[in-house]
Coordinates of C-alpha atoms and ligand atoms in Angstrom, one line a residue:
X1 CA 141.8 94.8 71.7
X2 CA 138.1 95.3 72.2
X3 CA 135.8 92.5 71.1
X4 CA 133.4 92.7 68.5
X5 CA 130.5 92.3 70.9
X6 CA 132.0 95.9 73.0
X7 CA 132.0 97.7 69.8
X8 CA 128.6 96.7 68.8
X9 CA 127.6 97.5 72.7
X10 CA 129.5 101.0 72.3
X11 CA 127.8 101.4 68.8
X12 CA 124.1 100.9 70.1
X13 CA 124.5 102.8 73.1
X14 CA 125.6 105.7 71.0
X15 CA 122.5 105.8 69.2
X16 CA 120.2 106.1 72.2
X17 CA 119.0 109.6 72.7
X18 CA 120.0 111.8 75.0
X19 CA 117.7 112.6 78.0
X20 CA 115.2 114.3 77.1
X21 CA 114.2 116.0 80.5
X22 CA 110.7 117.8 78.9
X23 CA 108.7 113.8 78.9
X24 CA 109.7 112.3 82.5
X25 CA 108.7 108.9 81.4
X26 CA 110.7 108.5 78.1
X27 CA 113.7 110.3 80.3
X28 CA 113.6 107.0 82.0
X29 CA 113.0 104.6 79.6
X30 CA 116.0 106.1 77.8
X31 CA 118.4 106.2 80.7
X32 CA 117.2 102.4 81.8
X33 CA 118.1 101.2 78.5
X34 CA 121.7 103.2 78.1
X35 CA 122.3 101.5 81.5
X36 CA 121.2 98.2 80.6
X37 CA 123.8 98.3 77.9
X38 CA 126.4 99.7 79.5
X39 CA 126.1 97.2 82.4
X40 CA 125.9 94.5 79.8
X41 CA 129.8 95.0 79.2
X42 CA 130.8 96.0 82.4
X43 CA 133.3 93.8 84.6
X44 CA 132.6 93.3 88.4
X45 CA 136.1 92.6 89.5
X46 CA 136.1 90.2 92.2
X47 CA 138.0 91.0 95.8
X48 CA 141.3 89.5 96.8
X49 CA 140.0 89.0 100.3
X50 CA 136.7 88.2 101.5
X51 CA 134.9 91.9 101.8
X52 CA 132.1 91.6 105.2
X53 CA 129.9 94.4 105.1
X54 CA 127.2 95.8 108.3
X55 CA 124.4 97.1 106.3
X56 CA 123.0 99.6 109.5
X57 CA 121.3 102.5 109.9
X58 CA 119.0 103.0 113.1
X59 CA 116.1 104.3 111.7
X60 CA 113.9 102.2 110.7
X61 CA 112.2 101.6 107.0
X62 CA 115.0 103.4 105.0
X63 CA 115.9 100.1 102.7
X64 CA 118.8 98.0 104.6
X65 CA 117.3 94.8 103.5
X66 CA 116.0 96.0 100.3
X67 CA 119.5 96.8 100.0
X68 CA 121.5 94.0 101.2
X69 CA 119.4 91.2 99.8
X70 CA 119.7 93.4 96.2
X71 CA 123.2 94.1 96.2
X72 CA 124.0 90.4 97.5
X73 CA 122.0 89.0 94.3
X74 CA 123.6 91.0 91.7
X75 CA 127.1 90.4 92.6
X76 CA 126.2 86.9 93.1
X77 CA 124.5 86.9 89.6
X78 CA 127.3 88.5 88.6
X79 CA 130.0 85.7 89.5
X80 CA 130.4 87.0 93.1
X81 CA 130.0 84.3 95.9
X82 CA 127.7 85.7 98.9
X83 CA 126.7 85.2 102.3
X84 CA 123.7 87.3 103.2
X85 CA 123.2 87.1 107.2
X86 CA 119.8 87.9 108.6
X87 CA 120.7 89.6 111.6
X88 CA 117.1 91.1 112.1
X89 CA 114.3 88.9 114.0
X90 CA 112.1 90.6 111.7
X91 CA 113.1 87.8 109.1
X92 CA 112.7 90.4 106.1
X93 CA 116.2 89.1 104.6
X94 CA 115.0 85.4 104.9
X95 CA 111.5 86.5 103.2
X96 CA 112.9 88.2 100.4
X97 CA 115.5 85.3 99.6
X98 CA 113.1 82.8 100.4
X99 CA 114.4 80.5 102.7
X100 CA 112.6 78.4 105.2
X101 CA 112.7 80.5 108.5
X102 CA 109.5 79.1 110.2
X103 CA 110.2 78.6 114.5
X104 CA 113.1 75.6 114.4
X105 CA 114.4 76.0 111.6
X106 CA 118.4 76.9 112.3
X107 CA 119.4 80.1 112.2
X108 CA 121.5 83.2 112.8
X109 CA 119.8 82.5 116.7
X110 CA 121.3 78.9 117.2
X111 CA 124.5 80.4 115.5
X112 CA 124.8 83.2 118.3
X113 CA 123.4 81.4 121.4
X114 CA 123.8 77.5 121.1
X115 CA 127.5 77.6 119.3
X116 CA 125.7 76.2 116.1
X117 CA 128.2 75.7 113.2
X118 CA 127.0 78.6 110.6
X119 CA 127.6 75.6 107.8
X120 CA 124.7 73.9 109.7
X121 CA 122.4 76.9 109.5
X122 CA 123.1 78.2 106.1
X123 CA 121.1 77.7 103.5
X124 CA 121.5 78.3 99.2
X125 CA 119.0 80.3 97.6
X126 CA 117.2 78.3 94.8
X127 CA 117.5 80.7 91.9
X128 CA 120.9 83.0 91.7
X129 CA 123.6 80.4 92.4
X130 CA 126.6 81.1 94.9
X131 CA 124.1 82.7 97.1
X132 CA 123.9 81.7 101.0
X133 CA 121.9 82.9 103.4
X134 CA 122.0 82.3 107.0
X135 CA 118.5 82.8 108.2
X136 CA 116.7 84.5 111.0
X137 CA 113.8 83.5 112.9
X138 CA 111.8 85.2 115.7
X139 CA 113.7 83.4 117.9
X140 CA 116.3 86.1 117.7
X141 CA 114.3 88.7 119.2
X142 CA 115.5 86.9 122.6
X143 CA 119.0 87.3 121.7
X144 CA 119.6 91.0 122.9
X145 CA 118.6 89.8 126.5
X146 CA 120.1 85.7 126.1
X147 CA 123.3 87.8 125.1
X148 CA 124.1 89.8 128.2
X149 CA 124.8 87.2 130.2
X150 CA 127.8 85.7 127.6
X151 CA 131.4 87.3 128.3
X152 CA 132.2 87.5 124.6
X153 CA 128.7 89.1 124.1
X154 CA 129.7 91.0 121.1
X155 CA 132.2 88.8 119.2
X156 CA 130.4 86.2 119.0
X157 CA 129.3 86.5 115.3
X158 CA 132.6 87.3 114.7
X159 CA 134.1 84.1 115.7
X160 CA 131.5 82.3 114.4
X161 CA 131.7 83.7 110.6
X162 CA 135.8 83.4 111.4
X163 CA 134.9 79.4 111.9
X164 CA 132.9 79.5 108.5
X165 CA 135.1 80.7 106.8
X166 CA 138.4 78.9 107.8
X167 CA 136.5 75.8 107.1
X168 CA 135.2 76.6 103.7
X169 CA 139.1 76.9 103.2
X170 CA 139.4 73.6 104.9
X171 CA 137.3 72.1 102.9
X172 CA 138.2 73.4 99.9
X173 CA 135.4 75.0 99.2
X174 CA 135.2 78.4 97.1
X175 CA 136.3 81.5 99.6
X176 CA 133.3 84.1 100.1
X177 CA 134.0 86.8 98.2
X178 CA 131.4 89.0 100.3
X179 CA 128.8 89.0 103.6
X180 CA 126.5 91.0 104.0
X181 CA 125.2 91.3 107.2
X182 CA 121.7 92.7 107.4
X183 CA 120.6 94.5 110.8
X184 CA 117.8 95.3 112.9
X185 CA 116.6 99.0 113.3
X186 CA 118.2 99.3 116.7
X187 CA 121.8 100.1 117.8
X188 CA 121.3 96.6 120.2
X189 CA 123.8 93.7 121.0
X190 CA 122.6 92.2 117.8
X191 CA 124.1 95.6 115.6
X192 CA 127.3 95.8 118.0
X193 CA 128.2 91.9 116.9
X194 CA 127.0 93.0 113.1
X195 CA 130.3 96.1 113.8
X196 CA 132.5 93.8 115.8
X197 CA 132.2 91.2 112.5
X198 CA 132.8 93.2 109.7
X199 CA 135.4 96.0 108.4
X200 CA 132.8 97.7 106.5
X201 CA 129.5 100.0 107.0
X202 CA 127.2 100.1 104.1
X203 CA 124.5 103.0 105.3
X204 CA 121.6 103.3 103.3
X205 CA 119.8 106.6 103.6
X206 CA 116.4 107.2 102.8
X207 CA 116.2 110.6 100.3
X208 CA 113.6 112.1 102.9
X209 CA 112.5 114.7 105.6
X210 CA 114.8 113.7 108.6
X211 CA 116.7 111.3 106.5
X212 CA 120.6 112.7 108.5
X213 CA 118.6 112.5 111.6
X214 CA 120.2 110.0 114.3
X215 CA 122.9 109.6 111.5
X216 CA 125.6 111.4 114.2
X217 CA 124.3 108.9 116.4
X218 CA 125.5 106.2 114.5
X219 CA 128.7 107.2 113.9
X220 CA 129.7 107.6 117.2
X221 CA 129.0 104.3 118.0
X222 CA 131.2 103.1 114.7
X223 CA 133.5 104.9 116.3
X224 CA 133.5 103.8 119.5
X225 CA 133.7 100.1 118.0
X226 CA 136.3 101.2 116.6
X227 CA 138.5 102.6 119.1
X228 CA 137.5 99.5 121.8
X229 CA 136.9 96.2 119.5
X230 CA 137.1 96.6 116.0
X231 CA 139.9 99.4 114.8
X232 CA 139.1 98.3 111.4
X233 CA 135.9 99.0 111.0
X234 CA 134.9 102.1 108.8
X235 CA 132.0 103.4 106.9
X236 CA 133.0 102.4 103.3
X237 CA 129.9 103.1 101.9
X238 CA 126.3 105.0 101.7
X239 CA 123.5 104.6 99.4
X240 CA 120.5 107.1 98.6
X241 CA 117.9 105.1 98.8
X242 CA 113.9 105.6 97.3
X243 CA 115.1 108.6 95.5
X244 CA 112.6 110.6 93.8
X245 CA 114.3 113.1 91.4
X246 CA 110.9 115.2 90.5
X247 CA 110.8 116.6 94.2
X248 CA 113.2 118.9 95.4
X249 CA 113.2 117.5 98.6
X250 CA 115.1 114.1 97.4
X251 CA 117.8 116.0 95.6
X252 CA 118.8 118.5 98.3
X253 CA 118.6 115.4 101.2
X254 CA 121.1 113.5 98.2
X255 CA 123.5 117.0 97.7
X256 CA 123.5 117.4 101.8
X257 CA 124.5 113.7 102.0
X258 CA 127.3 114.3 99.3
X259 CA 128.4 117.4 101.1
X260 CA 129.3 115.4 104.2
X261 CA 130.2 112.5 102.8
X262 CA 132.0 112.9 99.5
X263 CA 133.8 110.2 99.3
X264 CA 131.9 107.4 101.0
X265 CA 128.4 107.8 98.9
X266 CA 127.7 105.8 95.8
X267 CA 127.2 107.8 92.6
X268 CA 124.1 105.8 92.0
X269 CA 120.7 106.4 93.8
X270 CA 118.2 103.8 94.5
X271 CA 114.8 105.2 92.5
X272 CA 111.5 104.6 94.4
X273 CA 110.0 101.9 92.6
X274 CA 107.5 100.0 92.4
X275 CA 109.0 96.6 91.2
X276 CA 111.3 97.1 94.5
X277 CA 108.7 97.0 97.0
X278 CA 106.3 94.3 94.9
X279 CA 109.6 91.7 94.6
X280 CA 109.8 90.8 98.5
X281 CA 105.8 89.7 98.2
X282 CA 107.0 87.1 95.6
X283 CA 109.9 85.7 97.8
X284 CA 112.0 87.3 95.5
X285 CA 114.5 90.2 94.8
X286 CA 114.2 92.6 92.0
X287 CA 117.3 91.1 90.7
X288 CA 114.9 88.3 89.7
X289 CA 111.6 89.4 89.6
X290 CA 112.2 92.3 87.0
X291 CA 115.6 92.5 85.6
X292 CA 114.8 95.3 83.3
X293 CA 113.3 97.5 85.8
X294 CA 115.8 100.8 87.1
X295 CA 115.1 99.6 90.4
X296 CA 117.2 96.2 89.4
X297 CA 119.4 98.4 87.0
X298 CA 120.3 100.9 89.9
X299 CA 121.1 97.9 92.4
X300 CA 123.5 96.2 89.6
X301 CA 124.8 99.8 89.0
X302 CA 125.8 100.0 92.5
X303 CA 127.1 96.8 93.1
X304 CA 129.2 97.3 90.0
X305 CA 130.9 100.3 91.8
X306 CA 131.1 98.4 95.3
X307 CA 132.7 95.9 93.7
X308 CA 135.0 98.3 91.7
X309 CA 135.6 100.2 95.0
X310 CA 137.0 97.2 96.8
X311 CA 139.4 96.7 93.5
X312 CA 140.9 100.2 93.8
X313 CA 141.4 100.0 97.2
X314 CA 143.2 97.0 96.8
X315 CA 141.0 94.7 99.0
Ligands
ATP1 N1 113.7 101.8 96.1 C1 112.5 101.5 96.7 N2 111.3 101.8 96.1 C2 110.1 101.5 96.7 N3 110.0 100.9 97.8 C3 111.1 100.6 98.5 C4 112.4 100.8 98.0 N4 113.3 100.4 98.9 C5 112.6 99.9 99.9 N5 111.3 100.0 99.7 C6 110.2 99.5 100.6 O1 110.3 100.3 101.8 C7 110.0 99.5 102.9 C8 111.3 99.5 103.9 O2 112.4 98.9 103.2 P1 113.3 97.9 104.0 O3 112.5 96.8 104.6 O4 114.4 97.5 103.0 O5 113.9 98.8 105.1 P2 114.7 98.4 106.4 O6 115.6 99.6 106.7 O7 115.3 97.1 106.2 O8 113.6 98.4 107.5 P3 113.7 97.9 109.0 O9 114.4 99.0 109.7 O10 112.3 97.6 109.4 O11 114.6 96.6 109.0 C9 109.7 98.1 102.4 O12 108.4 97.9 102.2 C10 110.4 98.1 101.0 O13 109.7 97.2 100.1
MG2 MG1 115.2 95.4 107.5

């Protein structure tokens, strides 16, 4: 039986009208608010295992942290528990999330090159509970070369998260219910122990000029992961990112992506917004910083199907 509450949800959302395409802004104001209220009732069903994801994508700019640190916060908002690994010496995931990652603080570095314990690294964000992150600072950008020398050069995060993971268990501690690993623009050492780590790709792609450009790249090194030290690794997921549905350009870039692959992109698409790019300046995520906004409403949106995704699938 439905509660009271759904039927007075389904009610409401009834009585928005429909798209009106002729008035762009009220179009938007109108579809914001029947998503607000349908995501209002919707269930995030949480994974039987512990779901690690390798946000990539070469190219630089086309909204892998935006993504990861977005997606991590609404499913941890939504009752998820996340670990969000900053991967990128860049720091951007550790800026938007706003955790100390000044030189000497521990990080995703000491994790990959001194043996570090990730539990002695990783650090809880201060607003959205059940959020982790395990930091980056610039010392990472020595990694690629530090990491050459080691004979287990691109396991090493592997074995590490493994170690987290089987002592949060240990210590009876709530199991992760995702990671997110968040990469640098580069298809380094750093990127190949991001693969080796996880069974999933998440791809965003930005809706522009060149956007399936190196893309071909990309997945021949997934699959060469694959076929020599990961065989479960596959790209689960894509997301059109900084969509702009006034040009045509963004919605023939989104119906090539579809075309290729069907079955791997997200229905939802990622607006260009405003409050997206402003949030990171605030040491925040959209999730936070403007709830109401469709940038925020698209990221929940396409959490909710991730996490619905990894239901059906039986993961
Ligand atoms: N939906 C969006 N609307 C507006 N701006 C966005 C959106 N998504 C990302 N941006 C902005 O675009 C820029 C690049 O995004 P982001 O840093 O997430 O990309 P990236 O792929 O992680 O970059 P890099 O390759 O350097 O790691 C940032 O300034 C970000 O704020
Ligand atoms: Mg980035």
């Amino acid at each position: 039986m439905r509660s009271p509450q759904a039927i007075s949800g389904d009610a409401i959302l009834s009585s928005v009208p429909q798209v009106d395409h002729s008035t762009p802004l009220a179009a938007e104001l109108a579809s914001d608010f029947r998503r607000r209220l349908e995501l209002e009732h919707a269930e995030f069903p949480l994974p039987d295992q512990t779901r690690v994801f390798t946000v990539a994508n070469q190219k630089g700019g086309v909204g892998k942290t935006t993504t990861s640190v977005n997606i991590a916060a609404a499913l941890a908002q939504t009752g998820a528990t996340v670990l969000v690994v900053d991967n990128d010496p860049q720091g951007n995931t550790s800026t938007a999330l706003n955790v100390a990652h000044h030189v000497g603080t521990a990080s995703t570095y000491d994790v990959l090159i001194n043996d570090l314990p990730m539990s002695q690294a990783i650090q809880r964000h201060e607003e959205i509970e059940n959020l982790l992150v395990l930091p980056a600072t610039i010392d990472l950008s020595g990694a690629e070369i530090e990491l050459v020398m080691r004979e287990d050069r691109e396991s090493r995060l592997r074995t590490a998260l493994a170690e987290y993971l089987r002592d949060r268990s240990r210590n009876g501690e709530r199991r992760l219910d995702y990671v997110f690993i968040d990469c640098p623009p580069s298809l380094g050492l750093l990127t190949i122990n991001a693969f080796v780590a996880a069974e999933e790709v998440l791809i965003p792609i930005q809706t522009e000029y060149y956007a399936l450009e190196g893309l071909s790249q990309l997945l021949s090194n997934i699959e060469l992961i694959r076929n020599h030290l990961n065989p479960a690794l596959h790209v689960s997921t894509i997301l059109l990112t900084m969509y702009d549905g006034r040009t045509n350009l963004s919605v023939q870039v989104a119906e090539e992506v579809r075309e290729h692959f069907a079955e791997q992109t997200l229905e939802t698409v990622i607006p260009r917004s405003i409050r997206v790019s402003e949030a990171p300046g605030h040491g925040q995520t959209v999730m936070t910083y403007d709830s109401r906004s469709s940038g925020a409403l698209a990221y929940l949106k396409a959490a909710q199907e991730i996490s619905n995704r990894g239901k059906q699938k039986g993961n």
